[in-house]
PDB file of C-alpha atoms in Angstrom:
ATOM      1  CA  UNK U   1      15.544  18.167  71.722  1.00 98.00           C
ATOM      2  CA  UNK U   2      13.566  19.528  68.805  1.00 98.00           C
ATOM      3  CA  UNK U   3      13.247  16.784  66.210  1.00 98.00           C
ATOM      4  CA  UNK U   4      11.653  16.880  62.763  1.00 98.00           C
ATOM      5  CA  UNK U   5      10.946  13.888  60.532  1.00 99.00           C
ATOM      6  CA  UNK U   6       9.964  14.389  56.884  1.00 99.00           C
ATOM      7  CA  UNK U   7       8.034  11.769  54.935  1.00 98.00           C
ATOM      8  CA  UNK U   8       9.094  10.258  51.610  1.00 98.00           C
ATOM      9  CA  UNK U   9      10.475  12.971  49.304  1.00 98.00           C
ATOM     10  CA  UNK U  10       9.014  12.329  45.844  1.00 98.00           C
ATOM     11  CA  UNK U  11      10.630  13.650  42.678  1.00 98.00           C
ATOM     12  CA  UNK U  12      11.746  17.141  41.774  1.00 98.00           C
ATOM     13  CA  UNK U  13       8.622  18.775  43.181  1.00 98.00           C
ATOM     14  CA  UNK U  14       9.182  17.232  46.605  1.00 98.00           C
ATOM     15  CA  UNK U  15      12.889  18.024  46.550  1.00 98.00           C
ATOM     16  CA  UNK U  16      12.266  21.655  45.657  1.00 98.00           C
ATOM     17  CA  UNK U  17       9.730  22.116  48.450  1.00 98.00           C
ATOM     18  CA  UNK U  18      11.957  20.527  51.100  1.00 98.00           C
ATOM     19  CA  UNK U  19      15.293  21.990  50.035  1.00 98.00           C
ATOM     20  CA  UNK U  20      13.868  25.515  49.745  1.00 98.00           C
ATOM     21  CA  UNK U  21      11.731  25.501  52.893  1.00 98.00           C
ATOM     22  CA  UNK U  22      13.733  23.423  55.363  1.00 98.00           C
ATOM     23  CA  UNK U  23      16.564  25.893  56.100  1.00 98.00           C
ATOM     24  CA  UNK U  24      13.987  28.469  57.220  1.00 98.00           C
ATOM     25  CA  UNK U  25      12.152  25.922  59.386  1.00 98.00           C
ATOM     26  CA  UNK U  26      15.412  24.946  61.076  1.00 98.00           C
ATOM     27  CA  UNK U  27      16.066  28.580  61.943  1.00 98.00           C
ATOM     28  CA  UNK U  28      12.495  29.513  62.886  1.00 98.00           C
ATOM     29  CA  UNK U  29      11.967  26.468  65.096  1.00 98.00           C
ATOM     30  CA  UNK U  30      15.554  26.112  66.304  1.00 98.00           C
ATOM     31  CA  UNK U  31      15.575  22.472  65.248  1.00 98.00           C
ATOM     32  CA  UNK U  32      18.235  20.186  66.687  1.00 98.00           C
ATOM     33  CA  UNK U  33      17.946  17.232  64.327  1.00 98.00           C
ATOM     34  CA  UNK U  34      16.202  16.395  61.033  1.00 98.00           C
ATOM     35  CA  UNK U  35      15.636  13.011  59.404  1.00 99.00           C
ATOM     36  CA  UNK U  36      13.937  12.528  56.031  1.00 99.00           C
ATOM     37  CA  UNK U  37      13.031   9.505  53.951  1.00 99.00           C
ATOM     38  CA  UNK U  38      14.556   9.980  50.501  1.00 98.00           C
ATOM     39  CA  UNK U  39      13.923   6.739  48.682  1.00 97.00           C
ATOM     40  CA  UNK U  40      11.700   8.365  46.026  1.00 98.00           C
ATOM     41  CA  UNK U  41      13.704  11.545  45.540  1.00 98.00           C
ATOM     42  CA  UNK U  42      15.214  10.738  42.116  1.00 98.00           C
ATOM     43  CA  UNK U  43      12.332  10.578  39.635  1.00 96.00           C
ATOM     44  CA  UNK U  44      10.392   8.601  42.214  1.00 97.00           C
ATOM     45  CA  UNK U  45      12.958   5.805  42.337  1.00 97.00           C
ATOM     46  CA  UNK U  46      15.860   5.921  44.785  1.00 98.00           C
ATOM     47  CA  UNK U  47      18.331   8.717  45.471  1.00 98.00           C
ATOM     48  CA  UNK U  48      21.440   9.702  43.540  1.00 98.00           C
ATOM     49  CA  UNK U  49      24.582  10.892  45.280  1.00 98.00           C
ATOM     50  CA  UNK U  50      24.048  14.388  43.890  1.00 98.00           C
ATOM     51  CA  UNK U  51      20.585  14.565  45.441  1.00 98.00           C
ATOM     52  CA  UNK U  52      21.919  13.086  48.676  1.00 98.00           C
ATOM     53  CA  UNK U  53      24.490  15.887  48.877  1.00 98.00           C
ATOM     54  CA  UNK U  54      21.815  18.499  48.207  1.00 98.00           C
ATOM     55  CA  UNK U  55      19.644  17.006  50.945  1.00 98.00           C
ATOM     56  CA  UNK U  56      22.456  17.185  53.492  1.00 98.00           C
ATOM     57  CA  UNK U  57      23.267  20.756  52.464  1.00 98.00           C
ATOM     58  CA  UNK U  58      19.608  21.740  52.995  1.00 98.00           C
ATOM     59  CA  UNK U  59      19.893  20.763  56.661  1.00 98.00           C
ATOM     60  CA  UNK U  60      18.807  17.118  56.717  1.00 98.00           C
ATOM     61  CA  UNK U  61      21.061  15.181  59.087  1.00 98.00           C
ATOM     62  CA  UNK U  62      20.160  11.626  58.048  1.00 98.00           C
ATOM     63  CA  UNK U  63      18.432  10.137  54.992  1.00 98.00           C
ATOM     64  CA  UNK U  64      16.432   6.945  55.470  1.00 99.00           C
ATOM     65  CA  UNK U  65      15.102   4.796  52.627  1.00 98.00           C
ATOM     66  CA  UNK U  66      13.125   1.606  52.019  1.00 98.00           C
ATOM     67  CA  UNK U  67      12.405  -0.853  49.230  1.00 98.00           C
ATOM     68  CA  UNK U  68      13.720   1.607  46.601  1.00 98.00           C
ATOM     69  CA  UNK U  69      17.008   2.242  48.439  1.00 98.00           C
ATOM     70  CA  UNK U  70      19.173   0.953  45.596  1.00 98.00           C
ATOM     71  CA  UNK U  71      17.051   1.826  42.552  1.00 98.00           C
ATOM     72  CA  UNK U  72      19.749   4.341  41.600  1.00 98.00           C
ATOM     73  CA  UNK U  73      22.821   2.204  40.967  1.00 96.00           C
ATOM     74  CA  UNK U  74      25.289   4.755  42.300  1.00 97.00           C
ATOM     75  CA  UNK U  75      23.679   4.223  45.709  1.00 98.00           C
ATOM     76  CA  UNK U  76      25.366   0.830  45.758  1.00 97.00           C
ATOM     77  CA  UNK U  77      28.657   2.724  45.805  1.00 98.00           C
ATOM     78  CA  UNK U  78      28.159   5.950  47.728  1.00 98.00           C
ATOM     79  CA  UNK U  79      26.164   4.246  50.506  1.00 98.00           C
ATOM     80  CA  UNK U  80      29.418   2.593  51.534  1.00 97.00           C
ATOM     81  CA  UNK U  81      31.307   5.843  52.072  1.00 97.00           C
ATOM     82  CA  UNK U  82      28.802   8.403  53.341  1.00 98.00           C
ATOM     83  CA  UNK U  83      27.609   8.497  56.925  1.00 98.00           C
ATOM     84  CA  UNK U  84      24.117   9.948  56.584  1.00 98.00           C
ATOM     85  CA  UNK U  85      22.520   7.446  54.163  1.00 98.00           C
ATOM     86  CA  UNK U  86      20.649   4.485  55.667  1.00 98.00           C
ATOM     87  CA  UNK U  87      19.051   1.511  53.985  1.00 98.00           C
ATOM     88  CA  UNK U  88      16.793  -0.870  55.943  1.00 98.00           C
ATOM     89  CA  UNK U  89      18.832  -2.714  58.559  1.00 98.00           C
ATOM     90  CA  UNK U  90      16.942  -5.949  57.917  1.00 98.00           C
ATOM     91  CA  UNK U  91      17.917  -6.187  54.257  1.00 98.00           C
ATOM     92  CA  UNK U  92      19.583  -9.552  53.719  1.00 97.00           C
ATOM     93  CA  UNK U  93      23.285  -9.869  54.491  1.00 94.00           C
ATOM     94  CA  UNK U  94      25.561  -8.738  51.684  1.00 94.00           C
ATOM     95  CA  UNK U  95      23.742  -5.486  50.924  1.00 97.00           C
ATOM     96  CA  UNK U  96      26.005  -2.422  50.922  1.00 98.00           C
ATOM     97  CA  UNK U  97      25.645   0.449  53.345  1.00 98.00           C
ATOM     98  CA  UNK U  98      24.236   0.358  56.864  1.00 98.00           C
ATOM     99  CA  UNK U  99      20.853   0.375  58.522  1.00 98.00           C
ATOM    100  CA  UNK U 100      21.540   2.394  61.629  1.00 98.00           C
ATOM    101  CA  UNK U 101      23.998   4.844  63.132  1.00 98.00           C
ATOM    102  CA  UNK U 102      24.623   7.160  66.050  1.00 98.00           C
ATOM    103  CA  UNK U 103      24.838  10.846  65.160  1.00 98.00           C
ATOM    104  CA  UNK U 104      25.586  14.051  67.045  1.00 98.00           C
ATOM    105  CA  UNK U 105      23.291  17.061  67.061  1.00 98.00           C
ATOM    106  CA  UNK U 106      24.586  20.622  66.951  1.00 91.00           C
ATOM    107  CA  UNK U 107      24.540  20.528  70.762  1.00 95.00           C
ATOM    108  CA  UNK U 108      26.426  17.201  70.813  1.00 97.00           C
ATOM    109  CA  UNK U 109      23.436  15.095  71.881  1.00 98.00           C
ATOM    110  CA  UNK U 110      23.714  11.470  70.720  1.00 98.00           C
ATOM    111  CA  UNK U 111      20.935  10.302  68.391  1.00 98.00           C
ATOM    112  CA  UNK U 112      20.456   6.712  67.295  1.00 98.00           C
ATOM    113  CA  UNK U 113      18.694   6.545  63.914  1.00 99.00           C
ATOM    114  CA  UNK U 114      17.553   3.179  62.560  1.00 99.00           C
ATOM    115  CA  UNK U 115      15.788   2.218  59.344  1.00 99.00           C
ATOM    116  CA  UNK U 116      13.729  -1.004  59.146  1.00 98.00           C
ATOM    117  CA  UNK U 117      11.430  -2.443  56.485  1.00 98.00           C
ATOM    118  CA  UNK U 118       8.224  -4.399  57.068  1.00 98.00           C
ATOM    119  CA  UNK U 119       7.377  -7.804  55.658  1.00 98.00           C
ATOM    120  CA  UNK U 120       3.556  -7.740  55.385  1.00 98.00           C
ATOM    121  CA  UNK U 121       2.411  -7.046  51.785  1.00 97.00           C
ATOM    122  CA  UNK U 122       5.982  -6.029  50.865  1.00 97.00           C
ATOM    123  CA  UNK U 123       7.763  -7.607  47.896  1.00 93.00           C
ATOM    124  CA  UNK U 124      11.209  -8.945  48.693  1.00 93.00           C
ATOM    125  CA  UNK U 125      13.010 -11.134  51.185  1.00 95.00           C
ATOM    126  CA  UNK U 126      13.762  -9.329  54.438  1.00 98.00           C
ATOM    127  CA  UNK U 127      14.923 -10.444  57.850  1.00 98.00           C
ATOM    128  CA  UNK U 128      12.644 -10.066  60.870  1.00 98.00           C
ATOM    129  CA  UNK U 129      12.365  -6.292  61.572  1.00 98.00           C
ATOM    130  CA  UNK U 130      11.509  -6.864  65.245  1.00 98.00           C
ATOM    131  CA  UNK U 131      14.603  -8.960  65.827  1.00 98.00           C
ATOM    132  CA  UNK U 132      16.734  -6.451  63.906  1.00 98.00           C
ATOM    133  CA  UNK U 133      15.336  -3.560  65.957  1.00 98.00           C
ATOM    134  CA  UNK U 134      16.081  -5.405  69.192  1.00 98.00           C
ATOM    135  CA  UNK U 135      19.627  -6.059  68.036  1.00 98.00           C
ATOM    136  CA  UNK U 136      20.126  -2.358  67.253  1.00 98.00           C
ATOM    137  CA  UNK U 137      18.492  -0.935  70.364  1.00 98.00           C
ATOM    138  CA  UNK U 138      19.658  -3.328  73.087  1.00 97.00           C
ATOM    139  CA  UNK U 139      23.234  -1.956  73.237  1.00 97.00           C
ATOM    140  CA  UNK U 140      21.961   1.642  73.090  1.00 97.00           C
ATOM    141  CA  UNK U 141      19.549   2.265  75.983  1.00 97.00           C
ATOM    142  CA  UNK U 142      18.111   5.743  76.225  1.00 98.00           C
ATOM    143  CA  UNK U 143      19.937   8.154  78.533  1.00 97.00           C
ATOM    144  CA  UNK U 144      22.773   5.685  79.178  1.00 97.00           C
ATOM    145  CA  UNK U 145      24.202   5.375  75.649  1.00 98.00           C
ATOM    146  CA  UNK U 146      22.093   7.706  73.510  1.00 98.00           C
ATOM    147  CA  UNK U 147      19.985  10.795  74.158  1.00 98.00           C
ATOM    148  CA  UNK U 148      17.357   9.890  71.564  1.00 98.00           C
ATOM    149  CA  UNK U 149      16.449   6.886  69.405  1.00 98.00           C
ATOM    150  CA  UNK U 150      14.572   7.370  66.125  1.00 99.00           C
ATOM    151  CA  UNK U 151      13.104   4.504  64.068  1.00 99.00           C
ATOM    152  CA  UNK U 152      11.802   4.833  60.502  1.00 99.00           C
ATOM    153  CA  UNK U 153       9.659   1.740  59.872  1.00 99.00           C
ATOM    154  CA  UNK U 154       9.090   1.509  56.117  1.00 98.00           C
ATOM    155  CA  UNK U 155       6.047  -0.731  55.812  1.00 98.00           C
ATOM    156  CA  UNK U 156       2.694  -1.233  54.106  1.00 98.00           C
ATOM    157  CA  UNK U 157       0.430  -2.666  56.817  1.00 98.00           C
ATOM    158  CA  UNK U 158      -0.702  -0.363  59.607  1.00 98.00           C
ATOM    159  CA  UNK U 159      -1.118  -3.388  61.892  1.00 98.00           C
ATOM    160  CA  UNK U 160       2.563  -4.246  61.500  1.00 98.00           C
ATOM    161  CA  UNK U 161       3.517  -0.614  62.087  1.00 98.00           C
ATOM    162  CA  UNK U 162       1.401  -0.372  65.230  1.00 98.00           C
ATOM    163  CA  UNK U 163       2.856  -3.581  66.642  1.00 98.00           C
ATOM    164  CA  UNK U 164       6.336  -2.286  65.885  1.00 99.00           C
ATOM    165  CA  UNK U 165       5.552   0.928  67.768  1.00 98.00           C
ATOM    166  CA  UNK U 166       4.257  -0.944  70.824  1.00 98.00           C
ATOM    167  CA  UNK U 167       7.260  -3.290  70.665  1.00 98.00           C
ATOM    168  CA  UNK U 168       9.600  -0.315  71.100  1.00 98.00           C
ATOM    169  CA  UNK U 169       7.360   1.757  73.379  1.00 98.00           C
ATOM    170  CA  UNK U 170       9.299   3.202  76.281  1.00 98.00           C
ATOM    171  CA  UNK U 171      12.627   2.308  74.683  1.00 98.00           C
ATOM    172  CA  UNK U 172      12.611   4.523  71.572  1.00 98.00           C
ATOM    173  CA  UNK U 173      11.983   8.259  71.344  1.00 99.00           C
ATOM    174  CA  UNK U 174      10.089   8.105  68.053  1.00 99.00           C
ATOM    175  CA  UNK U 175       8.721   5.367  65.797  1.00 99.00           C
ATOM    176  CA  UNK U 176       7.392   6.774  62.531  1.00 99.00           C
ATOM    177  CA  UNK U 177       6.083   4.876  59.534  1.00 98.00           C
ATOM    178  CA  UNK U 178       6.828   5.600  55.894  1.00 98.00           C
ATOM    179  CA  UNK U 179       6.068   4.057  52.479  1.00 98.00           C
ATOM    180  CA  UNK U 180       2.337   4.616  51.875  1.00 98.00           C
ATOM    181  CA  UNK U 181       2.720   8.352  51.018  1.00 98.00           C
ATOM    182  CA  UNK U 182      -0.516   9.256  52.829  1.00 98.00           C
ATOM    183  CA  UNK U 183      -0.283  10.910  56.272  1.00 98.00           C
ATOM    184  CA  UNK U 184      -2.258   9.139  58.980  1.00 98.00           C
ATOM    185  CA  UNK U 185      -4.238  10.883  61.711  1.00 98.00           C
ATOM    186  CA  UNK U 186      -2.787   8.937  64.645  1.00 98.00           C
ATOM    187  CA  UNK U 187       0.209  11.009  65.757  1.00 98.00           C
ATOM    188  CA  UNK U 188       0.378  10.328  69.495  1.00 98.00           C
ATOM    189  CA  UNK U 189       2.583   9.505  72.445  1.00 99.00           C
ATOM    190  CA  UNK U 190       2.220   5.851  73.428  1.00 98.00           C
ATOM    191  CA  UNK U 191       1.753   4.809  77.054  1.00 98.00           C
ATOM    192  CA  UNK U 192       5.469   4.226  77.551  1.00 98.00           C
ATOM    193  CA  UNK U 193       6.442   7.623  76.163  1.00 98.00           C
ATOM    194  CA  UNK U 194       7.372   6.819  72.565  1.00 99.00           C
ATOM    195  CA  UNK U 195       6.176   9.265  69.899  1.00 99.00           C
ATOM    196  CA  UNK U 196       4.330   7.388  67.163  1.00 99.00           C
ATOM    197  CA  UNK U 197       2.674   7.942  63.777  1.00 99.00           C
ATOM    198  CA  UNK U 198       1.683   5.141  61.394  1.00 98.00           C
ATOM    199  CA  UNK U 199       2.748   7.094  58.302  1.00 98.00           C
ATOM    200  CA  UNK U 200       4.333  10.500  57.932  1.00 98.00           C
ATOM    201  CA  UNK U 201       2.992  10.867  54.399  1.00 98.00           C
ATOM    202  CA  UNK U 202       5.126  12.259  51.578  1.00 98.00           C
ATOM    203  CA  UNK U 203       6.765  15.477  50.539  1.00 98.00           C
ATOM    204  CA  UNK U 204       5.363  15.715  47.050  1.00 98.00           C
ATOM    205  CA  UNK U 205       2.478  16.807  44.828  1.00 98.00           C
ATOM    206  CA  UNK U 206      -0.775  15.513  46.344  1.00 98.00           C
ATOM    207  CA  UNK U 207      -2.670  16.162  43.087  1.00 98.00           C
ATOM    208  CA  UNK U 208      -1.413  12.741  42.065  1.00 98.00           C
ATOM    209  CA  UNK U 209      -1.506   9.039  42.827  1.00 98.00           C
ATOM    210  CA  UNK U 210       1.034   8.621  45.633  1.00 98.00           C
ATOM    211  CA  UNK U 211       3.119  11.399  44.127  1.00 98.00           C
ATOM    212  CA  UNK U 212       2.992  10.049  40.567  1.00 98.00           C
ATOM    213  CA  UNK U 213       1.177  11.465  37.562  1.00 98.00           C
ATOM    214  CA  UNK U 214      -2.357  10.048  37.625  1.00 97.00           C
ATOM    215  CA  UNK U 215      -2.695   8.740  34.053  1.00 96.00           C
ATOM    216  CA  UNK U 216      -0.440   5.670  34.132  1.00 96.00           C
ATOM    217  CA  UNK U 217      -1.647   4.163  37.435  1.00 96.00           C
ATOM    218  CA  UNK U 218      -5.259   4.768  36.362  1.00 96.00           C
ATOM    219  CA  UNK U 219      -4.611   2.987  33.044  1.00 94.00           C
ATOM    220  CA  UNK U 220      -3.165   0.035  34.919  1.00 95.00           C
ATOM    221  CA  UNK U 221      -6.261  -0.281  37.100  1.00 95.00           C
ATOM    222  CA  UNK U 222      -8.547  -0.014  34.078  1.00 95.00           C
ATOM    223  CA  UNK U 223      -6.640  -2.357  31.757  1.00 95.00           C
ATOM    224  CA  UNK U 224      -4.529  -4.373  34.226  1.00 89.00           C
ATOM    225  CA  UNK U 225      -1.597  -3.801  31.887  1.00 90.00           C
ATOM    226  CA  UNK U 226       1.456  -1.603  32.445  1.00 87.00           C
ATOM    227  CA  UNK U 227       1.885   0.920  29.644  1.00 84.00           C
ATOM    228  CA  UNK U 228       4.594   3.352  30.677  1.00 90.00           C
ATOM    229  CA  UNK U 229       6.902   4.055  33.577  1.00 90.00           C
ATOM    230  CA  UNK U 230       5.449   5.984  36.514  1.00 95.00           C
ATOM    231  CA  UNK U 231       6.486   9.645  36.456  1.00 96.00           C
ATOM    232  CA  UNK U 232       6.488  11.957  39.498  1.00 97.00           C
ATOM    233  CA  UNK U 233       3.812  14.656  39.452  1.00 98.00           C
ATOM    234  CA  UNK U 234       5.222  18.129  38.830  1.00 97.00           C
ATOM    235  CA  UNK U 235       2.765  20.362  40.699  1.00 98.00           C
ATOM    236  CA  UNK U 236       3.377  22.242  43.906  1.00 98.00           C
ATOM    237  CA  UNK U 237       4.373  19.907  46.715  1.00 98.00           C
ATOM    238  CA  UNK U 238       3.128  19.644  50.278  1.00 98.00           C
ATOM    239  CA  UNK U 239       5.702  18.978  52.981  1.00 98.00           C
ATOM    240  CA  UNK U 240       4.470  16.291  55.382  1.00 98.00           C
ATOM    241  CA  UNK U 241       6.108  14.852  58.439  1.00 98.00           C
ATOM    242  CA  UNK U 242       6.209  14.695  62.206  1.00 98.00           C
ATOM    243  CA  UNK U 243       7.450  17.216  64.779  1.00 98.00           C
ATOM    244  CA  UNK U 244       8.501  15.904  68.174  1.00 98.00           C
ATOM    245  CA  UNK U 245       9.810  17.543  71.315  1.00 98.00           C
ATOM    246  CA  UNK U 246      12.050  14.955  72.987  1.00 98.00           C
ATOM    247  CA  UNK U 247      12.841  15.191  76.689  1.00 98.00           C
ATOM    248  CA  UNK U 248      16.492  15.872  77.471  1.00 97.00           C
ATOM    249  CA  UNK U 249      15.975  14.016  80.762  1.00 98.00           C
ATOM    250  CA  UNK U 250      14.310  10.766  79.612  1.00 98.00           C
ATOM    251  CA  UNK U 251      14.891  10.650  75.852  1.00 98.00           C
ATOM    252  CA  UNK U 252      11.170  10.058  75.365  1.00 98.00           C
ATOM    253  CA  UNK U 253       8.594  12.206  73.592  1.00 98.00           C
ATOM    254  CA  UNK U 254       7.090  15.150  75.488  1.00 98.00           C
ATOM    255  CA  UNK U 255       5.081  16.689  72.637  1.00 98.00           C
ATOM    256  CA  UNK U 256       4.131  15.551  69.149  1.00 98.00           C
ATOM    257  CA  UNK U 257       2.413  17.050  66.122  1.00 98.00           C
ATOM    258  CA  UNK U 258       1.873  16.149  62.477  1.00 98.00           C
ATOM    259  CA  UNK U 259       3.391  18.566  59.974  1.00 98.00           C
ATOM    260  CA  UNK U 260       1.662  19.609  56.744  1.00 98.00           C
ATOM    261  CA  UNK U 261       2.728  22.676  54.747  1.00 98.00           C
ATOM    262  CA  UNK U 262       1.458  23.271  51.221  1.00 98.00           C
ATOM    263  CA  UNK U 263      -1.585  22.872  48.970  1.00 97.00           C
ATOM    264  CA  UNK U 264      -4.252  20.136  48.828  1.00 96.00           C
ATOM    265  CA  UNK U 265      -4.053  19.099  52.506  1.00 98.00           C
ATOM    266  CA  UNK U 266      -5.172  21.002  55.588  1.00 98.00           C
ATOM    267  CA  UNK U 267      -2.187  22.765  57.120  1.00 98.00           C
ATOM    268  CA  UNK U 268      -0.826  21.489  60.412  1.00 98.00           C
ATOM    269  CA  UNK U 269       2.011  23.139  62.331  1.00 98.00           C
ATOM    270  CA  UNK U 270       3.474  22.303  65.746  1.00 98.00           C
ATOM    271  CA  UNK U 271       1.976  24.782  68.205  1.00 97.00           C
ATOM    272  CA  UNK U 272       4.684  24.096  70.787  1.00 97.00           C
ATOM    273  CA  UNK U 273       7.523  25.682  68.757  1.00 97.00           C
TER     274      UNK U 273
END
């Protein structure tokens, strides 16, 4: 199975880059399944239903999110009736939407996709992500119930992300981190066969501060006072993510590569496709 994960899509620049480029990548690489984190797609804060529909039309199969999942109020409504929008599964009970689902690829392979949020250095009350992951994965063992299992772990601390990866090693196809908007250099296959990367980075303008125009965050560091709302940077975006070849026999990762397409960062393409 040819799987592509795209990091946090930030603002109009990130949307334009992904929505314009992804259809060609799907064709060129014969991709089977695409997941993208979209929690910053609408002006850097959440995702509207209109943008969700555009993302699905571009070829994304499932949208994951994180702490900004419900920044756009219509997400409280449409998350209940669409299948491809996930919010973290360990949000407290009573939140709308769902945190995981089983989806079919074009070739009818079964893919479990789960979205979890970390608790270290993260604002908010969240249930234990390890317990939630166990609850999701236990009834869906690889090969027996699903052909692949993908986990987006939306977290700040790399230590928590690494522990989460080792916790699921050998039981999940891919564990990929999101949230920090900076791609890490540790894309690898763990000892048990799980593809792992601490952070996929973002799909956005890297001439920025985490995808936002530089002036306001710099003012806040210099004065320690908020002045204005953060605004997404409008320059050309770089697409960042993770490409994984998943074994049809074991459901584990056979090959893995970071993905970087665009300005400001050194390009990286999967050589195995």
